[in-house]
Amino acid sequence: NGIQGYQKQVLETLKQCIPNDVKTILDVGCGDGLITNPLNELYDVTGMDISEEALQYIKGKKLVGNILNIPVEDEYYDLVMVNDVLEHIEEESYSRALHELARVSRNYIIVTVPNEEDIENKKVLCQSCGTTYHINLHQRAYNQRLMKDLCIPVGLDARMIIYTGEVGNPPHNPLTKFQHALKMSYEWEGAVCPNCKWKYTVDNTTDKKLLYAVRQEFWKNNLIYNNRSEIMALYSKKNN
């Protein structure tokens, strides 16, 4: 599909964040390489993903693997990066994922996640089985405070935190509770129920159009916010 607008900004921010002494990089959850492939021109990058189909698009080194069990020796890469992945990890596996990233990193970790996402606002009600789920199956939201302390339990300190990605609407929708009361969930044609696999169909009724118009007006006139879609942090091991 090609690199999207927010990914272009993330790529440029990544280039600014990567320390000068980095030569080897592991991109965990690289997908089809929209971020990985351009970095291959500057560094020795290995793309790792659980999907062999996605890895077909990686132009450089590639590795089939899971963030919970990375098939790499300890401290093998100068830098391990994980972009738009951690927000998908379920709570019972979260600590293990962070420990695996720290284990295979020699010096640094870079994490990119959605900035101040309103998890409740982006939940969809499956019209087939009644399951409520986040459109992208995100498990948690992140902010600057959480990013600062994210890797302390695995022995890394935050050296830099940067806002990146697209400019967009404020993350917190003041009308979410009203939407839920009216049985109106977030609308996205790409949403697929994780329970029954039903695909969401947008029903853009007059009531929904009116509610969204009110929300936009509230945002425009009442809120001061950081309007970038992503937050990125560089962490280093404490002996650096």
PDB file of C-alpha atoms in Angstrom:
ATOM      1  CA  ASN A   1       0.000   0.000   0.000  1.00  0.00           C
ATOM      2  CA  GLY A   2       3.011   2.321   0.357  1.00  0.00           C
ATOM      3  CA  ILE A   3       4.235   4.321   3.310  1.00  0.00           C
ATOM      4  CA  GLN A   4       1.552   6.476   4.956  1.00  0.00           C
ATOM      5  CA  GLY A   5       1.897  10.084   6.054  1.00  0.00           C
ATOM      6  CA  TYR A   6       2.428   9.378   9.740  1.00  0.00           C
ATOM      7  CA  GLN A   7       4.946   6.636   8.913  1.00  0.00           C
ATOM      8  CA  LYS A   8       7.029   9.076   6.855  1.00  0.00           C
ATOM      9  CA  GLN A   9       7.269  11.350   9.877  1.00  0.00           C
ATOM     10  CA  VAL A  10       8.079   8.406  12.178  1.00  0.00           C
ATOM     11  CA  LEU A  11      10.853   7.336   9.796  1.00  0.00           C
ATOM     12  CA  GLU A  12      12.422  10.793   9.794  1.00  0.00           C
ATOM     13  CA  THR A  13      12.171  10.998  13.597  1.00  0.00           C
ATOM     14  CA  LEU A  14      13.788   7.573  13.911  1.00  0.00           C
ATOM     15  CA  LYS A  15      16.746   8.734  11.863  1.00  0.00           C
ATOM     16  CA  GLN A  16      17.213  11.636  14.292  1.00  0.00           C
ATOM     17  CA  CYS A  17      16.922   9.399  17.373  1.00  0.00           C
ATOM     18  CA  ILE A  18      19.346   6.623  16.424  1.00  0.00           C
ATOM     19  CA  PRO A  19      22.658   7.200  18.273  1.00  0.00           C
ATOM     20  CA  ASN A  20      25.864   7.647  16.279  1.00  0.00           C
ATOM     21  CA  ASP A  21      27.493   4.455  17.576  1.00  0.00           C
ATOM     22  CA  VAL A  22      24.683   2.189  16.240  1.00  0.00           C
ATOM     23  CA  LYS A  23      25.554  -0.135  13.373  1.00  0.00           C
ATOM     24  CA  THR A  24      23.186  -3.101  13.770  1.00  0.00           C
ATOM     25  CA  ILE A  25      19.405  -2.842  14.292  1.00  0.00           C
ATOM     26  CA  LEU A  26      16.624  -5.371  14.889  1.00  0.00           C
ATOM     27  CA  ASP A  27      13.145  -4.133  13.901  1.00  0.00           C
ATOM     28  CA  VAL A  28      10.697  -6.220  15.946  1.00  0.00           C
ATOM     29  CA  GLY A  29       7.272  -6.530  14.344  1.00  0.00           C
ATOM     30  CA  CYS A  30       8.524  -4.970  11.118  1.00  0.00           C
ATOM     31  CA  GLY A  31       5.501  -5.958   9.022  1.00  0.00           C
ATOM     32  CA  ASP A  32       6.138  -5.465   5.319  1.00  0.00           C
ATOM     33  CA  GLY A  33       9.121  -3.186   5.845  1.00  0.00           C
ATOM     34  CA  LEU A  34       7.748   0.305   5.284  1.00  0.00           C
ATOM     35  CA  ILE A  35      10.070   1.549   8.035  1.00  0.00           C
ATOM     36  CA  THR A  36      12.693  -1.209   7.856  1.00  0.00           C
ATOM     37  CA  ASN A  37      13.605  -1.005   4.180  1.00  0.00           C
ATOM     38  CA  PRO A  38      14.544   2.713   4.061  1.00  0.00           C
ATOM     39  CA  LEU A  39      16.744   2.289   7.166  1.00  0.00           C
ATOM     40  CA  ASN A  40      18.593  -0.545   5.399  1.00  0.00           C
ATOM     41  CA  GLU A  41      20.287   2.081   3.273  1.00  0.00           C
ATOM     42  CA  LEU A  42      21.927   3.533   6.395  1.00  0.00           C
ATOM     43  CA  TYR A  43      22.344   0.616   8.827  1.00  0.00           C
ATOM     44  CA  ASP A  44      22.669  -3.156   9.022  1.00  0.00           C
ATOM     45  CA  VAL A  45      18.970  -3.808   9.738  1.00  0.00           C
ATOM     46  CA  THR A  46      17.208  -7.121  10.327  1.00  0.00           C
ATOM     47  CA  GLY A  47      13.428  -7.172  10.079  1.00  0.00           C
ATOM     48  CA  MET A  48      11.627  -9.623  12.356  1.00  0.00           C
ATOM     49  CA  ASP A  49       7.950 -10.505  12.149  1.00  0.00           C
ATOM     50  CA  ILE A  50       5.669 -13.391  13.014  1.00  0.00           C
ATOM     51  CA  SER A  51       4.240 -13.295   9.470  1.00  0.00           C
ATOM     52  CA  GLU A  52       6.292 -14.984   6.764  1.00  0.00           C
ATOM     53  CA  GLU A  53       4.024 -13.387   4.172  1.00  0.00           C
ATOM     54  CA  ALA A  54       4.888  -9.873   5.415  1.00  0.00           C
ATOM     55  CA  LEU A  55       8.607 -10.692   5.445  1.00  0.00           C
ATOM     56  CA  GLN A  56       8.514 -11.314   1.678  1.00  0.00           C
ATOM     57  CA  TYR A  57       8.621  -7.521   1.273  1.00  0.00           C
ATOM     58  CA  ILE A  58      11.754  -7.044   3.392  1.00  0.00           C
ATOM     59  CA  LYS A  59      14.663  -6.149   1.105  1.00  0.00           C
ATOM     60  CA  GLY A  60      17.465  -6.925   3.560  1.00  0.00           C
ATOM     61  CA  LYS A  61      17.974  -9.423   6.352  1.00  0.00           C
ATOM     62  CA  LYS A  62      14.836 -10.997   7.774  1.00  0.00           C
ATOM     63  CA  LEU A  63      13.870 -13.257  10.654  1.00  0.00           C
ATOM     64  CA  VAL A  64      10.654 -15.092  11.554  1.00  0.00           C
ATOM     65  CA  GLY A  65      10.040 -14.590  15.251  1.00  0.00           C
ATOM     66  CA  ASN A  66       7.740 -13.578  18.079  1.00  0.00           C
ATOM     67  CA  ILE A  67       8.387 -10.682  20.456  1.00  0.00           C
ATOM     68  CA  LEU A  68       7.812 -13.075  23.368  1.00  0.00           C
ATOM     69  CA  ASN A  69      10.587 -15.409  22.234  1.00  0.00           C
ATOM     70  CA  ILE A  70      13.047 -13.605  19.961  1.00  0.00           C
ATOM     71  CA  PRO A  71      15.301 -16.255  18.318  1.00  0.00           C
ATOM     72  CA  VAL A  72      18.502 -14.251  18.822  1.00  0.00           C
ATOM     73  CA  GLU A  73      21.441 -14.421  21.237  1.00  0.00           C
ATOM     74  CA  ASP A  74      21.737 -12.025  24.175  1.00  0.00           C
ATOM     75  CA  GLU A  75      22.943  -8.490  23.338  1.00  0.00           C
ATOM     76  CA  TYR A  76      23.191  -9.305  19.632  1.00  0.00           C
ATOM     77  CA  TYR A  77      22.063  -5.950  18.173  1.00  0.00           C
ATOM     78  CA  ASP A  78      23.271  -2.441  18.985  1.00  0.00           C
ATOM     79  CA  LEU A  79      19.684  -1.214  18.889  1.00  0.00           C
ATOM     80  CA  VAL A  80      16.302  -2.941  19.003  1.00  0.00           C
ATOM     81  CA  MET A  81      13.309  -0.948  17.784  1.00  0.00           C
ATOM     82  CA  VAL A  82       9.630  -1.739  18.098  1.00  0.00           C
ATOM     83  CA  ASN A  83       7.181   0.511  16.247  1.00  0.00           C
ATOM     84  CA  ASP A  84       3.404   0.308  16.788  1.00  0.00           C
ATOM     85  CA  VAL A  85       3.646  -3.125  18.389  1.00  0.00           C
ATOM     86  CA  LEU A  86       3.642  -2.851  22.199  1.00  0.00           C
ATOM     87  CA  GLU A  87       0.111  -1.440  22.305  1.00  0.00           C
ATOM     88  CA  HIS A  88      -1.107  -4.796  20.904  1.00  0.00           C
ATOM     89  CA  ILE A  89       0.532  -7.003  23.559  1.00  0.00           C
ATOM     90  CA  GLU A  90      -1.876  -8.450  26.095  1.00  0.00           C
ATOM     91  CA  GLU A  91      -1.239  -7.661  29.753  1.00  0.00           C
ATOM     92  CA  GLU A  92      -0.123 -11.153  30.789  1.00  0.00           C
ATOM     93  CA  SER A  93       2.636 -11.102  28.134  1.00  0.00           C
ATOM     94  CA  TYR A  94       3.676  -7.447  28.426  1.00  0.00           C
ATOM     95  CA  SER A  95       6.536  -7.814  30.925  1.00  0.00           C
ATOM     96  CA  ARG A  96       8.016 -10.733  29.008  1.00  0.00           C
ATOM     97  CA  ALA A  97       7.959  -8.733  25.765  1.00  0.00           C
ATOM     98  CA  LEU A  98       9.917  -5.871  27.377  1.00  0.00           C
ATOM     99  CA  HIS A  99      12.443  -8.296  28.871  1.00  0.00           C
ATOM    100  CA  GLU A 100      12.990  -9.923  25.469  1.00  0.00           C
ATOM    101  CA  LEU A 101      13.649  -6.540  23.837  1.00  0.00           C
ATOM    102  CA  ALA A 102      16.179  -5.719  26.560  1.00  0.00           C
ATOM    103  CA  ARG A 103      17.806  -9.147  26.367  1.00  0.00           C
ATOM    104  CA  VAL A 104      18.734  -8.976  22.673  1.00  0.00           C
ATOM    105  CA  SER A 105      19.792  -5.301  22.786  1.00  0.00           C
ATOM    106  CA  ARG A 106      23.445  -4.493  23.366  1.00  0.00           C
ATOM    107  CA  ASN A 107      22.875  -0.811  24.081  1.00  0.00           C
ATOM    108  CA  TYR A 108      19.567   0.782  23.016  1.00  0.00           C
ATOM    109  CA  ILE A 109      15.829   0.327  22.500  1.00  0.00           C
ATOM    110  CA  ILE A 110      13.529   2.648  20.537  1.00  0.00           C
ATOM    111  CA  VAL A 111       9.783   2.372  21.153  1.00  0.00           C
ATOM    112  CA  THR A 112       7.095   4.089  19.072  1.00  0.00           C
ATOM    113  CA  VAL A 113       3.435   3.898  20.126  1.00  0.00           C
ATOM    114  CA  PRO A 114       0.235   5.925  19.615  1.00  0.00           C
ATOM    115  CA  ASN A 115       0.243   9.160  21.615  1.00  0.00           C
ATOM    116  CA  GLU A 116      -2.486   9.683  24.226  1.00  0.00           C
ATOM    117  CA  GLU A 117      -4.901   7.375  22.443  1.00  0.00           C
ATOM    118  CA  ASP A 118      -8.503   7.310  23.661  1.00  0.00           C
ATOM    119  CA  ILE A 119      -8.937   3.548  23.851  1.00  0.00           C
ATOM    120  CA  GLU A 120     -12.633   3.675  24.768  1.00  0.00           C
ATOM    121  CA  ASN A 121     -13.510   6.021  21.915  1.00  0.00           C
ATOM    122  CA  LYS A 122     -12.087   3.627  19.322  1.00  0.00           C
ATOM    123  CA  LYS A 123     -14.013   0.580  20.445  1.00  0.00           C
ATOM    124  CA  VAL A 124     -16.456  -1.077  18.072  1.00  0.00           C
ATOM    125  CA  LEU A 125     -19.557  -3.079  18.983  1.00  0.00           C
ATOM    126  CA  CYS A 126     -19.789  -6.191  16.831  1.00  0.00           C
ATOM    127  CA  GLN A 127     -23.264  -6.253  15.305  1.00  0.00           C
ATOM    128  CA  SER A 128     -23.056 -10.020  14.926  1.00  0.00           C
ATOM    129  CA  CYS A 129     -21.946 -11.437  18.301  1.00  0.00           C
ATOM    130  CA  GLY A 130     -22.037  -8.367  20.574  1.00  0.00           C
ATOM    131  CA  THR A 131     -18.308  -8.312  21.377  1.00  0.00           C
ATOM    132  CA  THR A 132     -16.805  -4.882  22.087  1.00  0.00           C
ATOM    133  CA  TYR A 133     -13.248  -4.473  20.815  1.00  0.00           C
ATOM    134  CA  HIS A 134     -10.737  -1.811  19.821  1.00  0.00           C
ATOM    135  CA  ILE A 135     -10.593  -1.295  16.052  1.00  0.00           C
ATOM    136  CA  ASN A 136      -6.857  -2.141  16.008  1.00  0.00           C
ATOM    137  CA  LEU A 137      -6.982  -4.486  19.034  1.00  0.00           C
ATOM    138  CA  HIS A 138      -4.961  -2.025  21.129  1.00  0.00           C
ATOM    139  CA  GLN A 139      -4.686  -3.001  24.792  1.00  0.00           C
ATOM    140  CA  ARG A 140      -3.507   0.238  26.442  1.00  0.00           C
ATOM    141  CA  ALA A 141      -2.757   3.922  25.906  1.00  0.00           C
ATOM    142  CA  TYR A 142       0.586   5.716  26.354  1.00  0.00           C
ATOM    143  CA  ASN A 143       1.649   9.188  27.407  1.00  0.00           C
ATOM    144  CA  GLN A 144       4.920  10.941  28.227  1.00  0.00           C
ATOM    145  CA  ARG A 145       4.905   9.835  31.868  1.00  0.00           C
ATOM    146  CA  LEU A 146       4.417   6.162  31.014  1.00  0.00           C
ATOM    147  CA  MET A 147       7.066   6.310  28.292  1.00  0.00           C
ATOM    148  CA  LYS A 148       9.618   7.811  30.680  1.00  0.00           C
ATOM    149  CA  ASP A 149       9.389   4.837  33.059  1.00  0.00           C
ATOM    150  CA  LEU A 150       8.573   2.114  30.526  1.00  0.00           C
ATOM    151  CA  CYS A 151      11.941   0.346  30.438  1.00  0.00           C
ATOM    152  CA  ILE A 152      13.158   0.954  34.010  1.00  0.00           C
ATOM    153  CA  PRO A 153      12.032  -2.578  35.049  1.00  0.00           C
ATOM    154  CA  VAL A 154      14.295  -4.080  32.369  1.00  0.00           C
ATOM    155  CA  GLY A 155      17.349  -1.936  33.162  1.00  0.00           C
ATOM    156  CA  LEU A 156      17.106   0.886  30.631  1.00  0.00           C
ATOM    157  CA  ASP A 157      16.637   4.616  31.148  1.00  0.00           C
ATOM    158  CA  ALA A 158      14.848   7.049  28.831  1.00  0.00           C
ATOM    159  CA  ARG A 159      17.302   9.344  27.064  1.00  0.00           C
ATOM    160  CA  MET A 160      14.916  11.078  24.675  1.00  0.00           C
ATOM    161  CA  ILE A 161      11.138  11.349  24.192  1.00  0.00           C
ATOM    162  CA  ILE A 162       9.771  12.901  20.992  1.00  0.00           C
ATOM    163  CA  TYR A 163       6.289  13.480  19.582  1.00  0.00           C
ATOM    164  CA  THR A 164       5.970  12.435  15.960  1.00  0.00           C
ATOM    165  CA  GLY A 165       3.488  11.184  13.367  1.00  0.00           C
ATOM    166  CA  GLU A 166       0.574  13.098  11.904  1.00  0.00           C
ATOM    167  CA  VAL A 167      -1.165  16.175  13.247  1.00  0.00           C
ATOM    168  CA  GLY A 168      -4.686  15.195  14.212  1.00  0.00           C
ATOM    169  CA  ASN A 169      -7.655  15.588  16.517  1.00  0.00           C
ATOM    170  CA  PRO A 170      -7.234  15.584  20.309  1.00  0.00           C
ATOM    171  CA  PRO A 171      -7.152  12.049  21.686  1.00  0.00           C
ATOM    172  CA  HIS A 172      -9.926  12.272  24.248  1.00  0.00           C
ATOM    173  CA  ASN A 173     -13.455  12.488  22.881  1.00  0.00           C
ATOM    174  CA  PRO A 174     -15.716  14.335  25.355  1.00  0.00           C
ATOM    175  CA  LEU A 175     -18.763  12.670  23.825  1.00  0.00           C
ATOM    176  CA  THR A 176     -17.653   9.037  24.158  1.00  0.00           C
ATOM    177  CA  LYS A 177     -20.036   8.286  27.030  1.00  0.00           C
ATOM    178  CA  PHE A 178     -22.966   9.656  25.010  1.00  0.00           C
ATOM    179  CA  GLN A 179     -22.002   7.561  22.001  1.00  0.00           C
ATOM    180  CA  HIS A 180     -21.920   4.438  24.156  1.00  0.00           C
ATOM    181  CA  ALA A 181     -25.293   5.289  25.715  1.00  0.00           C
ATOM    182  CA  LEU A 182     -26.760   5.570  22.208  1.00  0.00           C
ATOM    183  CA  LYS A 183     -25.098   2.267  21.169  1.00  0.00           C
ATOM    184  CA  MET A 184     -22.928   4.218  18.727  1.00  0.00           C
ATOM    185  CA  SER A 185     -19.405   2.848  18.440  1.00  0.00           C
ATOM    186  CA  TYR A 186     -16.345   4.024  16.530  1.00  0.00           C
ATOM    187  CA  GLU A 187     -16.696   3.559  12.776  1.00  0.00           C
ATOM    188  CA  TRP A 188     -13.996   2.040  10.610  1.00  0.00           C
ATOM    189  CA  GLU A 189     -14.539  -0.172   7.576  1.00  0.00           C
ATOM    190  CA  GLY A 190     -11.390  -2.172   8.370  1.00  0.00           C
ATOM    191  CA  ALA A 191     -12.573  -3.348  11.821  1.00  0.00           C
ATOM    192  CA  VAL A 192     -12.831  -7.150  12.172  1.00  0.00           C
ATOM    193  CA  CYS A 193     -14.292  -8.758  15.297  1.00  0.00           C
ATOM    194  CA  PRO A 194     -11.632 -10.900  17.034  1.00  0.00           C
ATOM    195  CA  ASN A 195     -14.354 -13.231  18.292  1.00  0.00           C
ATOM    196  CA  CYS A 196     -16.533 -14.043  15.265  1.00  0.00           C
ATOM    197  CA  LYS A 197     -14.523 -12.325  12.445  1.00  0.00           C
ATOM    198  CA  TRP A 198     -17.516 -10.187  11.414  1.00  0.00           C
ATOM    199  CA  LYS A 199     -16.469  -7.164   9.329  1.00  0.00           C
ATOM    200  CA  TYR A 200     -17.793  -3.795  10.409  1.00  0.00           C
ATOM    201  CA  THR A 201     -19.974  -1.797   7.998  1.00  0.00           C
ATOM    202  CA  VAL A 202     -20.204   1.975   8.410  1.00  0.00           C
ATOM    203  CA  ASP A 203     -23.738   3.246   8.948  1.00  0.00           C
ATOM    204  CA  ASN A 204     -23.373   7.012   8.685  1.00  0.00           C
ATOM    205  CA  THR A 205     -26.802   8.080   9.909  1.00  0.00           C
ATOM    206  CA  THR A 206     -27.917  11.670  10.477  1.00  0.00           C
ATOM    207  CA  ASP A 207     -27.628  11.206  14.270  1.00  0.00           C
ATOM    208  CA  LYS A 208     -24.013  10.131  13.954  1.00  0.00           C
ATOM    209  CA  LYS A 209     -23.142  12.976  11.618  1.00  0.00           C
ATOM    210  CA  LEU A 210     -24.612  15.439  14.108  1.00  0.00           C
ATOM    211  CA  LEU A 211     -22.743  13.943  17.064  1.00  0.00           C
ATOM    212  CA  TYR A 212     -19.425  14.039  15.206  1.00  0.00           C
ATOM    213  CA  ALA A 213     -20.036  17.660  14.183  1.00  0.00           C
ATOM    214  CA  VAL A 214     -20.647  18.620  17.831  1.00  0.00           C
ATOM    215  CA  ARG A 215     -17.469  16.820  18.854  1.00  0.00           C
ATOM    216  CA  GLN A 216     -15.374  18.677  16.269  1.00  0.00           C
ATOM    217  CA  GLU A 217     -16.752  22.014  17.426  1.00  0.00           C
ATOM    218  CA  PHE A 218     -15.975  21.193  21.066  1.00  0.00           C
ATOM    219  CA  TRP A 219     -12.407  20.258  20.201  1.00  0.00           C
ATOM    220  CA  LYS A 220     -11.875  23.372  18.129  1.00  0.00           C
ATOM    221  CA  ASN A 221     -13.019  25.781  20.821  1.00  0.00           C
ATOM    222  CA  ASN A 222     -12.195  24.181  24.171  1.00  0.00           C
ATOM    223  CA  LEU A 223      -9.069  22.064  24.184  1.00  0.00           C
ATOM    224  CA  ILE A 224      -5.329  22.654  24.238  1.00  0.00           C
ATOM    225  CA  TYR A 225      -3.517  19.452  23.379  1.00  0.00           C
ATOM    226  CA  ASN A 226      -0.450  17.835  21.895  1.00  0.00           C
ATOM    227  CA  ASN A 227      -1.677  17.069  18.399  1.00  0.00           C
ATOM    228  CA  ARG A 228       0.810  14.456  17.189  1.00  0.00           C
ATOM    229  CA  SER A 229      -0.361  10.905  16.629  1.00  0.00           C
ATOM    230  CA  GLU A 230       2.729   9.064  17.892  1.00  0.00           C
ATOM    231  CA  ILE A 231       5.196   9.245  20.773  1.00  0.00           C
ATOM    232  CA  MET A 232       8.725   7.836  20.466  1.00  0.00           C
ATOM    233  CA  ALA A 233      11.336   7.157  23.142  1.00  0.00           C
ATOM    234  CA  LEU A 234      15.001   6.185  23.040  1.00  0.00           C
ATOM    235  CA  TYR A 235      16.226   4.057  25.963  1.00  0.00           C
ATOM    236  CA  SER A 236      19.781   3.073  26.834  1.00  0.00           C
ATOM    237  CA  LYS A 237      21.245   0.469  29.157  1.00  0.00           C
ATOM    238  CA  LYS A 238      22.496   1.949  32.396  1.00  0.00           C
ATOM    239  CA  ASN A 239      26.136   1.143  31.666  1.00  0.00           C
ATOM    240  CA  ASN A 240      26.105   3.479  28.636  1.00  0.00           C
TER     241      ASN A 240
END
